[in-house]
Coordinates of C-alpha atoms in Angstrom, one line a residue:
M1 CA -0.3 0.0 -0.3
L2 CA 1.3 3.7 -1.4
P3 CA 1.3 5.9 1.6
E4 CA -1.5 8.6 0.8
M5 CA 0.4 11.4 0.1
L6 CA 2.3 9.5 -3.1
L7 CA -1.3 9.0 -3.8
R8 CA -1.9 12.4 -5.4
R9 CA -2.0 13.1 -8.6
V10 CA 0.4 15.4 -9.7
L11 CA -0.8 17.4 -12.4
P12 CA 0.4 19.9 -14.4
R13 CA 0.5 23.6 -13.1
R14 CA -0.7 26.9 -15.3
A15 CA -1.2 30.4 -14.5
A16 CA -4.3 31.5 -14.7
T17 CA -5.2 32.9 -18.3
N18 CA -8.0 35.1 -17.2
G19 CA -8.7 35.1 -21.5
A20 CA -4.9 36.2 -22.0
T21 CA -2.0 33.6 -23.3
E22 CA -1.5 30.4 -21.1
V23 CA 1.3 30.4 -19.5
R24 CA 3.0 27.2 -18.4
M25 CA 5.1 27.1 -15.3
T26 CA 7.6 23.9 -14.9
A27 CA 11.0 23.3 -14.2
R28 CA 13.7 24.0 -16.0
V29 CA 15.6 22.0 -18.4
Y30 CA 18.5 21.5 -19.7
P31 CA 19.6 20.8 -22.8
P32 CA 16.9 22.6 -24.0
E33 CA 16.7 20.7 -27.3
A34 CA 17.1 16.6 -25.9
N35 CA 17.7 13.5 -28.3
Y36 CA 15.9 11.1 -26.6
E37 CA 17.0 7.6 -26.8
S38 CA 13.0 5.8 -26.5
H39 CA 9.8 7.2 -26.1
A40 CA 9.6 5.8 -22.9
E41 CA 12.5 8.0 -21.9
E42 CA 11.0 11.1 -23.2
W43 CA 7.2 10.4 -21.7
F44 CA 9.2 10.3 -18.5
V45 CA 11.2 13.3 -18.5
E46 CA 8.7 15.0 -19.7
A47 CA 6.0 14.0 -17.3
L48 CA 9.1 14.6 -14.7
V49 CA 9.7 18.1 -15.6
E50 CA 5.5 19.0 -15.8
Q51 CA 5.4 17.6 -12.2
L52 CA 8.5 19.2 -10.2
P53 CA 8.4 22.8 -8.8
D54 CA 9.9 26.0 -10.8
E55 CA 12.9 26.0 -8.7
A56 CA 13.7 22.4 -9.5
V57 CA 16.4 22.4 -12.7
V58 CA 16.1 18.3 -15.1
F59 CA 19.3 17.6 -16.7
R60 CA 19.1 15.8 -20.0
N61 CA 21.1 12.7 -21.4
Q62 CA 24.1 14.2 -19.1
R63 CA 27.6 12.9 -20.7
F64 CA 30.7 12.3 -17.8
T65 CA 33.8 11.3 -19.0
D66 CA 36.9 10.3 -17.8
W67 CA 39.8 7.7 -17.9
R68 CA 37.3 4.4 -18.1
G69 CA 35.4 5.8 -20.7
D70 CA 32.1 7.6 -21.4
R71 CA 28.8 7.5 -19.4
E72 CA 25.7 8.8 -20.1
A73 CA 22.6 9.8 -16.5
D74 CA 19.9 10.0 -18.6
A75 CA 18.2 12.2 -16.2
I76 CA 19.2 14.4 -12.5
V77 CA 16.9 16.5 -10.9
A78 CA 18.8 18.9 -9.2
W79 CA 15.6 20.1 -6.3
P80 CA 16.2 22.8 -4.2
G81 CA 15.8 22.1 -0.6
V82 CA 15.4 18.5 -1.4
G83 CA 18.2 16.8 -3.2
V84 CA 20.0 15.6 -6.3
A85 CA 18.6 12.4 -8.0
V86 CA 20.7 10.7 -10.6
I87 CA 17.9 8.2 -12.5
E88 CA 18.4 5.5 -15.3
I89 CA 15.4 4.7 -17.4
K90 CA 14.5 1.7 -19.0
G91 CA 11.8 0.9 -21.3
G92 CA 10.5 -2.4 -23.1
S93 CA 9.5 -5.0 -20.4
V94 CA 12.4 -5.1 -17.6
S95 CA 12.2 -8.0 -14.6
L96 CA 14.9 -9.4 -12.7
R97 CA 15.6 -13.1 -12.8
D98 CA 18.7 -15.3 -11.2
G99 CA 20.2 -12.0 -10.4
Q100 CA 20.2 -10.6 -13.9
W101 CA 18.5 -7.3 -15.0
W102 CA 16.6 -8.0 -18.3
Q103 CA 14.9 -5.3 -20.9
T104 CA 12.4 -7.2 -23.3
G105 CA 11.3 -5.1 -26.2
G106 CA 12.2 -6.4 -30.0
K107 CA 14.9 -8.9 -28.6
S108 CA 16.2 -9.8 -25.0
K109 CA 19.1 -8.1 -23.6
A110 CA 21.1 -8.0 -20.0
I111 CA 20.8 -5.2 -18.5
D112 CA 22.4 -3.1 -15.4
P113 CA 20.3 0.2 -14.9
V114 CA 21.6 0.1 -11.2
G115 CA 25.2 -0.2 -12.3
Q116 CA 24.7 2.7 -14.6
A117 CA 22.7 4.9 -11.7
R118 CA 25.1 4.6 -9.4
A119 CA 28.0 5.2 -11.8
C120 CA 27.0 8.3 -12.5
K121 CA 26.1 9.4 -9.4
Y122 CA 29.6 8.9 -7.9
L123 CA 30.8 10.5 -11.6
L124 CA 29.1 13.4 -11.1
H125 CA 30.3 13.7 -7.4
Q126 CA 33.8 13.5 -9.3
Y127 CA 33.0 16.1 -11.5
L128 CA 32.5 18.7 -9.0
A129 CA 34.8 17.6 -6.9
G130 CA 37.2 19.0 -9.4
H131 CA 35.2 22.0 -10.7
P132 CA 37.0 24.8 -10.4
R133 CA 33.7 27.3 -9.7
W134 CA 32.2 24.4 -7.2
S135 CA 32.5 25.3 -3.4
R136 CA 29.6 24.0 -2.0
G137 CA 31.3 20.4 -1.6
K138 CA 28.7 17.6 -1.5
L139 CA 24.8 17.5 -1.7
R140 CA 21.9 14.9 -0.6
T141 CA 22.1 12.6 -3.6
A142 CA 20.2 9.5 -4.4
H143 CA 20.2 7.2 -7.6
L144 CA 17.4 5.8 -8.6
V145 CA 16.0 3.7 -11.5
A146 CA 12.4 4.2 -13.4
L147 CA 10.9 1.2 -15.9
P148 CA 8.6 3.6 -17.5
T149 CA 6.9 0.8 -19.5
T150 CA 7.3 -2.0 -16.8
V151 CA 4.6 -3.0 -13.7
L152 CA 6.5 -4.5 -11.1
P153 CA 4.6 -6.9 -8.7
D154 CA 3.7 -5.6 -5.5
D155 CA 6.4 -7.8 -3.7
F156 CA 9.1 -6.3 -5.3
T157 CA 12.7 -6.2 -3.8
A158 CA 16.1 -6.4 -4.4
P159 CA 19.6 -6.2 -2.7
D160 CA 20.8 -3.3 -4.5
L161 CA 17.4 -1.5 -5.4
P162 CA 14.8 -0.8 -2.6
R163 CA 11.4 -0.7 -3.6
D164 CA 12.2 3.2 -3.1
L165 CA 14.5 3.7 -5.8
V166 CA 12.3 2.7 -8.5
I167 CA 9.8 4.0 -10.3
D168 CA 7.3 1.8 -12.3
K169 CA 4.7 2.6 -14.8
T170 CA 2.0 3.0 -12.3
Q171 CA 3.8 5.7 -10.7
I172 CA 4.5 8.1 -13.2
D173 CA 1.8 10.4 -12.3
Y174 CA 3.6 11.1 -9.1
A175 CA 7.3 10.2 -10.2
A176 CA 8.2 13.9 -8.8
S177 CA 6.7 13.3 -5.3
W178 CA 9.0 9.6 -5.3
I179 CA 11.6 11.4 -5.6
E180 CA 11.4 13.7 -3.1
R181 CA 10.2 10.5 -0.5
A182 CA 13.9 8.8 -1.7
L183 CA 15.5 11.3 -1.1
D184 CA 14.5 12.2 2.3
R185 CA 15.0 9.0 3.4
A186 CA 18.7 9.1 1.9
E187 CA 20.5 7.9 5.1
N188 CA 24.1 10.0 6.1
Q189 CA 23.7 12.1 3.6
P190 CA 24.8 16.3 3.2
A191 CA 22.3 18.3 3.3
P192 CA 20.1 19.2 0.3
P193 CA 20.9 21.6 -2.1
S194 CA 20.0 25.7 -1.3
P195 CA 18.6 27.3 -4.2
G196 CA 22.2 28.8 -4.2
D197 CA 23.5 25.6 -5.2
V198 CA 21.4 24.6 -7.6
E199 CA 22.4 27.8 -9.8
L200 CA 26.0 26.8 -9.0
L201 CA 25.2 22.6 -11.0
V202 CA 23.6 24.5 -13.5
D203 CA 26.9 26.5 -14.0
A204 CA 29.2 23.2 -13.8
L205 CA 26.9 21.0 -15.8
A206 CA 25.3 23.4 -18.4
G207 CA 28.3 25.3 -19.5
Q208 CA 29.9 28.6 -19.1
A209 CA 29.7 30.7 -22.6
I210 CA 33.2 31.2 -23.8
P211 CA 34.5 34.6 -24.5
Q212 CA 35.2 35.1 -28.4

C-alpha cells in the first residue's frame, strides 16, 4: 500500500489565463532540446518536468567522460531543499531473474540499470569535486531507476534496488513525489542543496559562455 501523500496525482501547473495567453510553469530543463533514446525515456522525463516545482532543474542525457570511458545519466533532478536525484530510465519490459536484469523489447538483452545509475551518481560527485567553480562540497544525492513501461509486482524487492528507489509505470503520475521521498529517506547524506547550490550546479553542468 502506497503512502497517502504519494497517491496524490500531480498535474501540470498553469497560470490563470483570464483570457490571456496560457503560461506553463514547470522546472527548467537542460539542454533545451534533447535526443531521447526511446519513447519511454521521453514520456518519463516530460511527465516529471511537468510535476516538479519551478525552482527545480532537470538535466537530460548528461554525459560524463573520464579515463574509463563515457557514461550518460538519462536524467538528473536538482531540487532546492530536497536533493539531487540521478535516474536511469529503461523502457520495454524489464525484469530481474536469477540476479540479472533483463530488458525485452524487440529482443531480450542483459542490462544493469542500477549499476549505471550508481556509476553516474559517483561520476557527478567526482566531476563537481574537481570543478574550479564548485565550492559547496557534496550534496544530498540518490540514484534511482525508472521503468515507465513496466509494472512491478507488489512484493518486488532487490538487494541493490529497494522499492523506494524504483519508479514503475503505475507511479508516473507522482514520480516527483516518489523522488522527493527517496531523497528524504537517504541516510548519512549531507544537507539538501539551496537555491544557490542549484544555480552553481547549472553553471557546472550546463556550461559557461566562452569569450570570443
